[in-house]
Amino acid sequence: MLELKKRLARILAEKSYREGDFTLASGKKSDYYFDCRQTALHPEGCWLIGQLFFDLLKDKDVHAVGGMTLGADPLVSSVAVISHEQGKPLPALIVRKQAKGHGTGQYVEGLANVSPGQSVYMLEDVVTTGGSVITAIERIEAAGLTVTGVCCVLDRQEGGREALKEKGYDLISIFTRKELVELSNA
């Protein structure tokens, strides 16, 4: 898996990681910006993310993966495909930012593929404060499912892990900033 992480780190460094002066969605200022969508929408990047997330989840008691649209859409889709190939299918759930304005008016898409009470791991591209993934968790749980943890591509190590822990959720990350920078140059 180390070779896959190195390959992913190189693609992330090329397509998704920028240094400079940025304001994040959380409102915090940062000396770098991480736009994982650029890599998650790249053919090899998407495949690598799916492989690495699946590897983190394959031995866990999990029935599905979910995440907040738009950032998590390619993440949950890649894991669903890889999980099917590996013989341990994990359906994908997508959490809307706003409830659907027509039809059933639901926040969560993909519920026909899971049963009430089943366990879900949330997937996130980047965790800073944990705010958006906590909102997604609340919506998944309101739909009758049980969230058992969170996986992210990048943990910015800026309080998100602690905020999730406070709510009872563990965070597993593929990279921290330091690991990403080191492996992209390996």
mmCIF file with all atom_site columns, C-alpha atoms in Angstrom:
data_model
loop_
_atom_site.group_PDB
_atom_site.id
_atom_site.type_symbol
_atom_site.label_atom_id
_atom_site.label_alt_id
_atom_site.label_comp_id
_atom_site.label_asym_id
_atom_site.label_entity_id
_atom_site.label_seq_id
_atom_site.pdbx_PDB_ins_code
_atom_site.Cartn_x
_atom_site.Cartn_y
_atom_site.Cartn_z
_atom_site.occupancy
_atom_site.B_iso_or_equiv
_atom_site.pdbx_formal_charge
_atom_site.auth_seq_id
_atom_site.auth_comp_id
_atom_site.auth_asym_id
_atom_site.auth_atom_id
_atom_site.pdbx_PDB_model_num
ATOM 1   C CA . MET A 1 1   ? 0.000   0.000  0.000   1.00 0.00 ? 1   MET A CA 1
ATOM 2   C CA . LEU A 1 2   ? 2.939   2.350  0.502   1.00 0.00 ? 2   LEU A CA 1
ATOM 3   C CA . GLU A 1 3   ? 3.543   2.468  -3.251  1.00 0.00 ? 3   GLU A CA 1
ATOM 4   C CA . LEU A 1 4   ? -0.115  3.371  -3.832  1.00 0.00 ? 4   LEU A CA 1
ATOM 5   C CA . LYS A 1 5   ? 0.139   6.127  -1.206  1.00 0.00 ? 5   LYS A CA 1
ATOM 6   C CA . LYS A 1 6   ? 3.256   7.508  -2.917  1.00 0.00 ? 6   LYS A CA 1
ATOM 7   C CA . ARG A 1 7   ? 1.504   7.524  -6.303  1.00 0.00 ? 7   ARG A CA 1
ATOM 8   C CA . LEU A 1 8   ? -1.532  9.248  -4.822  1.00 0.00 ? 8   LEU A CA 1
ATOM 9   C CA . ALA A 1 9   ? 0.667   11.787 -3.005  1.00 0.00 ? 9   ALA A CA 1
ATOM 10  C CA . ARG A 1 10  ? 2.356   12.718 -6.288  1.00 0.00 ? 10  ARG A CA 1
ATOM 11  C CA . ILE A 1 11  ? -0.974  13.255 -8.054  1.00 0.00 ? 11  ILE A CA 1
ATOM 12  C CA . LEU A 1 12  ? -2.356  15.236 -5.104  1.00 0.00 ? 12  LEU A CA 1
ATOM 13  C CA . ALA A 1 13  ? 0.767   17.419 -5.027  1.00 0.00 ? 13  ALA A CA 1
ATOM 14  C CA . GLU A 1 14  ? 0.451   18.099 -8.754  1.00 0.00 ? 14  GLU A CA 1
ATOM 15  C CA . LYS A 1 15  ? -3.306  18.655 -9.006  1.00 0.00 ? 15  LYS A CA 1
ATOM 16  C CA . SER A 1 16  ? -4.727  19.433 -5.557  1.00 0.00 ? 16  SER A CA 1
ATOM 17  C CA . TYR A 1 17  ? -2.153  21.027 -3.250  1.00 0.00 ? 17  TYR A CA 1
ATOM 18  C CA . ARG A 1 18  ? -1.294  24.737 -3.480  1.00 0.00 ? 18  ARG A CA 1
ATOM 19  C CA . GLU A 1 19  ? 0.725   26.939 -1.145  1.00 0.00 ? 19  GLU A CA 1
ATOM 20  C CA . GLY A 1 20  ? -0.129  30.611 -0.700  1.00 0.00 ? 20  GLY A CA 1
ATOM 21  C CA . ASP A 1 21  ? -2.617  32.715 1.270   1.00 0.00 ? 21  ASP A CA 1
ATOM 22  C CA . PHE A 1 22  ? -6.092  31.168 1.441   1.00 0.00 ? 22  PHE A CA 1
ATOM 23  C CA . THR A 1 23  ? -9.362  31.438 3.383   1.00 0.00 ? 23  THR A CA 1
ATOM 24  C CA . LEU A 1 24  ? -10.904 28.025 4.023   1.00 0.00 ? 24  LEU A CA 1
ATOM 25  C CA . ALA A 1 25  ? -14.585 27.037 4.134   1.00 0.00 ? 25  ALA A CA 1
ATOM 26  C CA . SER A 1 26  ? -14.278 27.073 7.931   1.00 0.00 ? 26  SER A CA 1
ATOM 27  C CA . GLY A 1 27  ? -13.281 30.749 7.731   1.00 0.00 ? 27  GLY A CA 1
ATOM 28  C CA . LYS A 1 28  ? -9.751  30.004 8.918   1.00 0.00 ? 28  LYS A CA 1
ATOM 29  C CA . LYS A 1 29  ? -6.723  31.441 7.129   1.00 0.00 ? 29  LYS A CA 1
ATOM 30  C CA . SER A 1 30  ? -4.171  28.972 5.795   1.00 0.00 ? 30  SER A CA 1
ATOM 31  C CA . ASP A 1 31  ? -0.833  28.962 4.018   1.00 0.00 ? 31  ASP A CA 1
ATOM 32  C CA . TYR A 1 32  ? -2.025  26.096 1.805   1.00 0.00 ? 32  TYR A CA 1
ATOM 33  C CA . TYR A 1 33  ? -5.149  24.961 -0.011  1.00 0.00 ? 33  TYR A CA 1
ATOM 34  C CA . PHE A 1 34  ? -6.137  21.379 -0.738  1.00 0.00 ? 34  PHE A CA 1
ATOM 35  C CA . ASP A 1 35  ? -8.680  20.850 -3.540  1.00 0.00 ? 35  ASP A CA 1
ATOM 36  C CA . CYS A 1 36  ? -9.014  17.073 -3.531  1.00 0.00 ? 36  CYS A CA 1
ATOM 37  C CA . ARG A 1 37  ? -11.743 17.128 -6.199  1.00 0.00 ? 37  ARG A CA 1
ATOM 38  C CA . GLN A 1 38  ? -9.096  17.731 -8.863  1.00 0.00 ? 38  GLN A CA 1
ATOM 39  C CA . THR A 1 39  ? -7.459  14.410 -7.951  1.00 0.00 ? 39  THR A CA 1
ATOM 40  C CA . ALA A 1 40  ? -10.676 12.528 -7.111  1.00 0.00 ? 40  ALA A CA 1
ATOM 41  C CA . LEU A 1 41  ? -11.955 13.306 -10.619 1.00 0.00 ? 41  LEU A CA 1
ATOM 42  C CA . HIS A 1 42  ? -8.702  12.164 -12.265 1.00 0.00 ? 42  HIS A CA 1
ATOM 43  C CA . PRO A 1 43  ? -8.890  8.509  -13.445 1.00 0.00 ? 43  PRO A CA 1
ATOM 44  C CA . GLU A 1 44  ? -5.836  7.226  -11.582 1.00 0.00 ? 44  GLU A CA 1
ATOM 45  C CA . GLY A 1 45  ? -6.392  9.517  -8.606  1.00 0.00 ? 45  GLY A CA 1
ATOM 46  C CA . CYS A 1 46  ? -9.961  8.258  -8.200  1.00 0.00 ? 46  CYS A CA 1
ATOM 47  C CA . TRP A 1 47  ? -8.822  4.639  -8.425  1.00 0.00 ? 47  TRP A CA 1
ATOM 48  C CA . LEU A 1 48  ? -6.034  5.183  -5.884  1.00 0.00 ? 48  LEU A CA 1
ATOM 49  C CA . ILE A 1 49  ? -8.359  6.917  -3.417  1.00 0.00 ? 49  ILE A CA 1
ATOM 50  C CA . GLY A 1 50  ? -10.864 4.072  -3.744  1.00 0.00 ? 50  GLY A CA 1
ATOM 51  C CA . GLN A 1 51  ? -8.158  1.449  -3.224  1.00 0.00 ? 51  GLN A CA 1
ATOM 52  C CA . LEU A 1 52  ? -6.658  3.179  -0.187  1.00 0.00 ? 52  LEU A CA 1
ATOM 53  C CA . PHE A 1 53  ? -10.007 3.913  1.478   1.00 0.00 ? 53  PHE A CA 1
ATOM 54  C CA . PHE A 1 54  ? -11.136 0.325  0.857   1.00 0.00 ? 54  PHE A CA 1
ATOM 55  C CA . ASP A 1 55  ? -7.909  -0.954 2.392   1.00 0.00 ? 55  ASP A CA 1
ATOM 56  C CA . LEU A 1 56  ? -8.604  1.135  5.521   1.00 0.00 ? 56  LEU A CA 1
ATOM 57  C CA . LEU A 1 57  ? -12.166 -0.219 5.740   1.00 0.00 ? 57  LEU A CA 1
ATOM 58  C CA . LYS A 1 58  ? -11.926 -3.838 4.589   1.00 0.00 ? 58  LYS A CA 1
ATOM 59  C CA . ASP A 1 59  ? -11.554 -5.304 8.095   1.00 0.00 ? 59  ASP A CA 1
ATOM 60  C CA . LYS A 1 60  ? -14.124 -3.054 9.758   1.00 0.00 ? 60  LYS A CA 1
ATOM 61  C CA . ASP A 1 61  ? -17.753 -3.840 10.471  1.00 0.00 ? 61  ASP A CA 1
ATOM 62  C CA . VAL A 1 62  ? -19.169 -1.478 7.870   1.00 0.00 ? 62  VAL A CA 1
ATOM 63  C CA . HIS A 1 63  ? -22.089 -1.803 5.452   1.00 0.00 ? 63  HIS A CA 1
ATOM 64  C CA . ALA A 1 64  ? -21.864 1.434  3.440   1.00 0.00 ? 64  ALA A CA 1
ATOM 65  C CA . VAL A 1 65  ? -19.853 4.604  2.888   1.00 0.00 ? 65  VAL A CA 1
ATOM 66  C CA . GLY A 1 66  ? -21.316 8.099  2.856   1.00 0.00 ? 66  GLY A CA 1
ATOM 67  C CA . GLY A 1 67  ? -20.321 11.702 2.482   1.00 0.00 ? 67  GLY A CA 1
ATOM 68  C CA . MET A 1 68  ? -21.448 15.257 1.859   1.00 0.00 ? 68  MET A CA 1
ATOM 69  C CA . THR A 1 69  ? -21.982 16.272 -1.730  1.00 0.00 ? 69  THR A CA 1
ATOM 70  C CA . LEU A 1 70  ? -19.992 17.516 -3.775  1.00 0.00 ? 70  LEU A CA 1
ATOM 71  C CA . GLY A 1 71  ? -16.575 16.713 -2.336  1.00 0.00 ? 71  GLY A CA 1
ATOM 72  C CA . ALA A 1 72  ? -17.405 13.169 -1.269  1.00 0.00 ? 72  ALA A CA 1
ATOM 73  C CA . ASP A 1 73  ? -19.328 12.139 -4.415  1.00 0.00 ? 73  ASP A CA 1
ATOM 74  C CA . PRO A 1 74  ? -16.295 10.722 -6.262  1.00 0.00 ? 74  PRO A CA 1
ATOM 75  C CA . LEU A 1 75  ? -14.879 9.313  -2.998  1.00 0.00 ? 75  LEU A CA 1
ATOM 76  C CA . VAL A 1 76  ? -17.916 7.199  -2.104  1.00 0.00 ? 76  VAL A CA 1
ATOM 77  C CA . SER A 1 77  ? -18.373 6.165  -5.730  1.00 0.00 ? 77  SER A CA 1
ATOM 78  C CA . SER A 1 78  ? -14.771 4.978  -6.054  1.00 0.00 ? 78  SER A CA 1
ATOM 79  C CA . VAL A 1 79  ? -15.026 2.931  -2.843  1.00 0.00 ? 79  VAL A CA 1
ATOM 80  C CA . ALA A 1 80  ? -18.328 1.397  -3.967  1.00 0.00 ? 80  ALA A CA 1
ATOM 81  C CA . VAL A 1 81  ? -16.744 0.237  -7.243  1.00 0.00 ? 81  VAL A CA 1
ATOM 82  C CA . ILE A 1 82  ? -13.550 -1.085 -5.617  1.00 0.00 ? 82  ILE A CA 1
ATOM 83  C CA . SER A 1 83  ? -15.563 -2.842 -2.890  1.00 0.00 ? 83  SER A CA 1
ATOM 84  C CA . HIS A 1 84  ? -17.621 -4.627 -5.533  1.00 0.00 ? 84  HIS A CA 1
ATOM 85  C CA . GLU A 1 85  ? -14.459 -5.759 -7.318  1.00 0.00 ? 85  GLU A CA 1
ATOM 86  C CA . GLN A 1 86  ? -13.049 -7.011 -3.998  1.00 0.00 ? 86  GLN A CA 1
ATOM 87  C CA . GLY A 1 87  ? -16.186 -8.999 -3.096  1.00 0.00 ? 87  GLY A CA 1
ATOM 88  C CA . LYS A 1 88  ? -17.188 -6.870 -0.088  1.00 0.00 ? 88  LYS A CA 1
ATOM 89  C CA . PRO A 1 89  ? -19.774 -4.494 -1.540  1.00 0.00 ? 89  PRO A CA 1
ATOM 90  C CA . LEU A 1 90  ? -20.145 -1.143 0.229   1.00 0.00 ? 90  LEU A CA 1
ATOM 91  C CA . PRO A 1 91  ? -23.005 0.919  -1.213  1.00 0.00 ? 91  PRO A CA 1
ATOM 92  C CA . ALA A 1 92  ? -22.477 4.669  -1.499  1.00 0.00 ? 92  ALA A CA 1
ATOM 93  C CA . LEU A 1 93  ? -24.624 7.279  0.245   1.00 0.00 ? 93  LEU A CA 1
ATOM 94  C CA . ILE A 1 94  ? -24.587 10.942 -0.725  1.00 0.00 ? 94  ILE A CA 1
ATOM 95  C CA . VAL A 1 95  ? -25.724 13.585 1.745   1.00 0.00 ? 95  VAL A CA 1
ATOM 96  C CA . ARG A 1 96  ? -27.328 16.691 0.282   1.00 0.00 ? 96  ARG A CA 1
ATOM 97  C CA . LYS A 1 97  ? -26.508 20.172 1.595   1.00 0.00 ? 97  LYS A CA 1
ATOM 98  C CA . GLN A 1 98  ? -30.208 21.046 1.327   1.00 0.00 ? 98  GLN A CA 1
ATOM 99  C CA . ALA A 1 99  ? -33.136 18.656 1.532   1.00 0.00 ? 99  ALA A CA 1
ATOM 100 C CA . LYS A 1 100 ? -34.486 17.636 -1.837  1.00 0.00 ? 100 LYS A CA 1
ATOM 101 C CA . GLY A 1 101 ? -37.109 20.227 -2.787  1.00 0.00 ? 101 GLY A CA 1
ATOM 102 C CA . HIS A 1 102 ? -39.475 17.742 -4.410  1.00 0.00 ? 102 HIS A CA 1
ATOM 103 C CA . GLY A 1 103 ? -40.478 14.076 -4.247  1.00 0.00 ? 103 GLY A CA 1
ATOM 104 C CA . THR A 1 104 ? -39.487 12.589 -0.897  1.00 0.00 ? 104 THR A CA 1
ATOM 105 C CA . GLY A 1 105 ? -37.669 15.705 0.335   1.00 0.00 ? 105 GLY A CA 1
ATOM 106 C CA . GLN A 1 106 ? -34.801 13.637 1.704   1.00 0.00 ? 106 GLN A CA 1
ATOM 107 C CA . TYR A 1 107 ? -31.253 14.621 2.614   1.00 0.00 ? 107 TYR A CA 1
ATOM 108 C CA . VAL A 1 108 ? -29.648 11.244 1.868   1.00 0.00 ? 108 VAL A CA 1
ATOM 109 C CA . GLU A 1 109 ? -29.468 9.519  -1.520  1.00 0.00 ? 109 GLU A CA 1
ATOM 110 C CA . GLY A 1 110 ? -28.831 5.782  -1.841  1.00 0.00 ? 110 GLY A CA 1
ATOM 111 C CA . LEU A 1 111 ? -30.985 4.609  1.087   1.00 0.00 ? 111 LEU A CA 1
ATOM 112 C CA . ALA A 1 112 ? -32.586 1.858  -1.044  1.00 0.00 ? 112 ALA A CA 1
ATOM 113 C CA . ASN A 1 113 ? -29.213 0.049  -0.888  1.00 0.00 ? 113 ASN A CA 1
ATOM 114 C CA . VAL A 1 114 ? -29.001 -0.159 2.928   1.00 0.00 ? 114 VAL A CA 1
ATOM 115 C CA . SER A 1 115 ? -31.189 -1.284 5.835   1.00 0.00 ? 115 SER A CA 1
ATOM 116 C CA . PRO A 1 116 ? -32.044 0.718  8.957   1.00 0.00 ? 116 PRO A CA 1
ATOM 117 C CA . GLY A 1 117 ? -29.404 0.400  11.661  1.00 0.00 ? 117 GLY A CA 1
ATOM 118 C CA . GLN A 1 118 ? -26.587 -0.626 9.337   1.00 0.00 ? 118 GLN A CA 1
ATOM 119 C CA . SER A 1 119 ? -23.141 0.856  9.925   1.00 0.00 ? 119 SER A CA 1
ATOM 120 C CA . VAL A 1 120 ? -21.709 3.594  7.732   1.00 0.00 ? 120 VAL A CA 1
ATOM 121 C CA . TYR A 1 121 ? -18.224 5.067  7.494   1.00 0.00 ? 121 TYR A CA 1
ATOM 122 C CA . MET A 1 122 ? -18.209 8.672  6.379   1.00 0.00 ? 122 MET A CA 1
ATOM 123 C CA . LEU A 1 123 ? -15.678 9.720  3.726   1.00 0.00 ? 123 LEU A CA 1
ATOM 124 C CA . GLU A 1 124 ? -14.298 13.229 3.484   1.00 0.00 ? 124 GLU A CA 1
ATOM 125 C CA . ASP A 1 125 ? -11.700 14.809 1.235   1.00 0.00 ? 125 ASP A CA 1
ATOM 126 C CA . VAL A 1 126 ? -10.208 17.114 3.859   1.00 0.00 ? 126 VAL A CA 1
ATOM 127 C CA . VAL A 1 127 ? -10.951 17.575 7.557   1.00 0.00 ? 127 VAL A CA 1
ATOM 128 C CA . THR A 1 128 ? -10.159 20.928 9.155   1.00 0.00 ? 128 THR A CA 1
ATOM 129 C CA . THR A 1 129 ? -12.618 21.643 11.996  1.00 0.00 ? 129 THR A CA 1
ATOM 130 C CA . GLY A 1 130 ? -14.891 18.663 11.302  1.00 0.00 ? 130 GLY A CA 1
ATOM 131 C CA . GLY A 1 131 ? -17.984 20.840 10.866  1.00 0.00 ? 131 GLY A CA 1
ATOM 132 C CA . SER A 1 132 ? -19.194 19.605 7.484   1.00 0.00 ? 132 SER A CA 1
ATOM 133 C CA . VAL A 1 133 ? -18.655 15.933 8.241   1.00 0.00 ? 133 VAL A CA 1
ATOM 134 C CA . ILE A 1 134 ? -20.488 16.305 11.573  1.00 0.00 ? 134 ILE A CA 1
ATOM 135 C CA . THR A 1 135 ? -23.468 17.766 9.672   1.00 0.00 ? 135 THR A CA 1
ATOM 136 C CA . ALA A 1 136 ? -23.334 14.819 7.244   1.00 0.00 ? 136 ALA A CA 1
ATOM 137 C CA . ILE A 1 137 ? -23.151 12.356 10.169  1.00 0.00 ? 137 ILE A CA 1
ATOM 138 C CA . GLU A 1 138 ? -26.253 13.914 11.755  1.00 0.00 ? 138 GLU A CA 1
ATOM 139 C CA . ARG A 1 139 ? -28.185 13.503 8.505   1.00 0.00 ? 139 ARG A CA 1
ATOM 140 C CA . ILE A 1 140 ? -27.079 9.882  8.023   1.00 0.00 ? 140 ILE A CA 1
ATOM 141 C CA . GLU A 1 141 ? -28.069 9.049  11.597  1.00 0.00 ? 141 GLU A CA 1
ATOM 142 C CA . ALA A 1 142 ? -31.413 10.860 11.204  1.00 0.00 ? 142 ALA A CA 1
ATOM 143 C CA . ALA A 1 143 ? -32.024 8.513  8.242   1.00 0.00 ? 143 ALA A CA 1
ATOM 144 C CA . GLY A 1 144 ? -31.787 5.555  10.647  1.00 0.00 ? 144 GLY A CA 1
ATOM 145 C CA . LEU A 1 145 ? -28.212 4.427  10.061  1.00 0.00 ? 145 LEU A CA 1
ATOM 146 C CA . THR A 1 146 ? -25.284 4.178  12.496  1.00 0.00 ? 146 THR A CA 1
ATOM 147 C CA . VAL A 1 147 ? -22.071 6.063  11.757  1.00 0.00 ? 147 VAL A CA 1
ATOM 148 C CA . THR A 1 148 ? -19.082 4.141  13.075  1.00 0.00 ? 148 THR A CA 1
ATOM 149 C CA . GLY A 1 149 ? -16.217 6.379  11.937  1.00 0.00 ? 149 GLY A CA 1
ATOM 150 C CA . VAL A 1 150 ? -14.763 8.832  9.445   1.00 0.00 ? 150 VAL A CA 1
ATOM 151 C CA . CYS A 1 151 ? -12.025 8.431  6.826   1.00 0.00 ? 151 CYS A CA 1
ATOM 152 C CA . CYS A 1 152 ? -10.447 11.353 5.027   1.00 0.00 ? 152 CYS A CA 1
ATOM 153 C CA . VAL A 1 153 ? -7.813  11.889 2.390   1.00 0.00 ? 153 VAL A CA 1
ATOM 154 C CA . LEU A 1 154 ? -6.153  14.744 4.322   1.00 0.00 ? 154 LEU A CA 1
ATOM 155 C CA . ASP A 1 155 ? -6.327  15.561 8.033   1.00 0.00 ? 155 ASP A CA 1
ATOM 156 C CA . ARG A 1 156 ? -5.214  19.193 8.338   1.00 0.00 ? 156 ARG A CA 1
ATOM 157 C CA . GLN A 1 157 ? -4.642  18.567 12.070  1.00 0.00 ? 157 GLN A CA 1
ATOM 158 C CA . GLU A 1 158 ? -6.523  21.736 12.990  1.00 0.00 ? 158 GLU A CA 1
ATOM 159 C CA . GLY A 1 159 ? -9.050  20.402 15.498  1.00 0.00 ? 159 GLY A CA 1
ATOM 160 C CA . GLY A 1 160 ? -11.262 18.207 13.330  1.00 0.00 ? 160 GLY A CA 1
ATOM 161 C CA . ARG A 1 161 ? -10.019 14.928 14.812  1.00 0.00 ? 161 ARG A CA 1
ATOM 162 C CA . GLU A 1 162 ? -10.689 16.229 18.318  1.00 0.00 ? 162 GLU A CA 1
ATOM 163 C CA . ALA A 1 163 ? -14.161 17.563 17.410  1.00 0.00 ? 163 ALA A CA 1
ATOM 164 C CA . LEU A 1 164 ? -15.083 14.181 15.947  1.00 0.00 ? 164 LEU A CA 1
ATOM 165 C CA . LYS A 1 165 ? -13.672 12.319 18.965  1.00 0.00 ? 165 LYS A CA 1
ATOM 166 C CA . GLU A 1 166 ? -15.765 14.539 21.247  1.00 0.00 ? 166 GLU A CA 1
ATOM 167 C CA . LYS A 1 167 ? -18.852 13.339 19.346  1.00 0.00 ? 167 LYS A CA 1
ATOM 168 C CA . GLY A 1 168 ? -17.722 9.705  19.610  1.00 0.00 ? 168 GLY A CA 1
ATOM 169 C CA . TYR A 1 169 ? -16.210 9.171  16.153  1.00 0.00 ? 169 TYR A CA 1
ATOM 170 C CA . ASP A 1 170 ? -12.690 8.109  15.229  1.00 0.00 ? 170 ASP A CA 1
ATOM 171 C CA . LEU A 1 171 ? -10.921 9.695  12.271  1.00 0.00 ? 171 LEU A CA 1
ATOM 172 C CA . ILE A 1 172 ? -8.645  7.700  9.996   1.00 0.00 ? 172 ILE A CA 1
ATOM 173 C CA . SER A 1 173 ? -6.679  9.654  7.402   1.00 0.00 ? 173 SER A CA 1
ATOM 174 C CA . ILE A 1 174 ? -4.654  8.617  4.385   1.00 0.00 ? 174 ILE A CA 1
ATOM 175 C CA . PHE A 1 175 ? -2.398  11.668 4.881   1.00 0.00 ? 175 PHE A CA 1
ATOM 176 C CA . THR A 1 176 ? -1.513  14.532 7.148   1.00 0.00 ? 176 THR A CA 1
ATOM 177 C CA . ARG A 1 177 ? 0.054   17.559 5.449   1.00 0.00 ? 177 ARG A CA 1
ATOM 178 C CA . LYS A 1 178 ? 3.547   16.444 6.500   1.00 0.00 ? 178 LYS A CA 1
ATOM 179 C CA . GLU A 1 179 ? 3.006   12.905 5.151   1.00 0.00 ? 179 GLU A CA 1
ATOM 180 C CA . LEU A 1 180 ? 1.581   14.241 1.899   1.00 0.00 ? 180 LEU A CA 1
ATOM 181 C CA . VAL A 1 181 ? 4.530   16.559 1.279   1.00 0.00 ? 181 VAL A CA 1
ATOM 182 C CA . GLU A 1 182 ? 7.102   13.890 2.245   1.00 0.00 ? 182 GLU A CA 1
ATOM 183 C CA . LEU A 1 183 ? 5.560   11.100 0.162   1.00 0.00 ? 183 LEU A CA 1
ATOM 184 C CA . SER A 1 184 ? 5.024   13.322 -2.880  1.00 0.00 ? 184 SER A CA 1
ATOM 185 C CA . ASN A 1 185 ? 8.785   13.817 -2.998  1.00 0.00 ? 185 ASN A CA 1
ATOM 186 C CA . ALA A 1 186 ? 9.686   10.176 -2.275  1.00 0.00 ? 186 ALA A CA 1
#
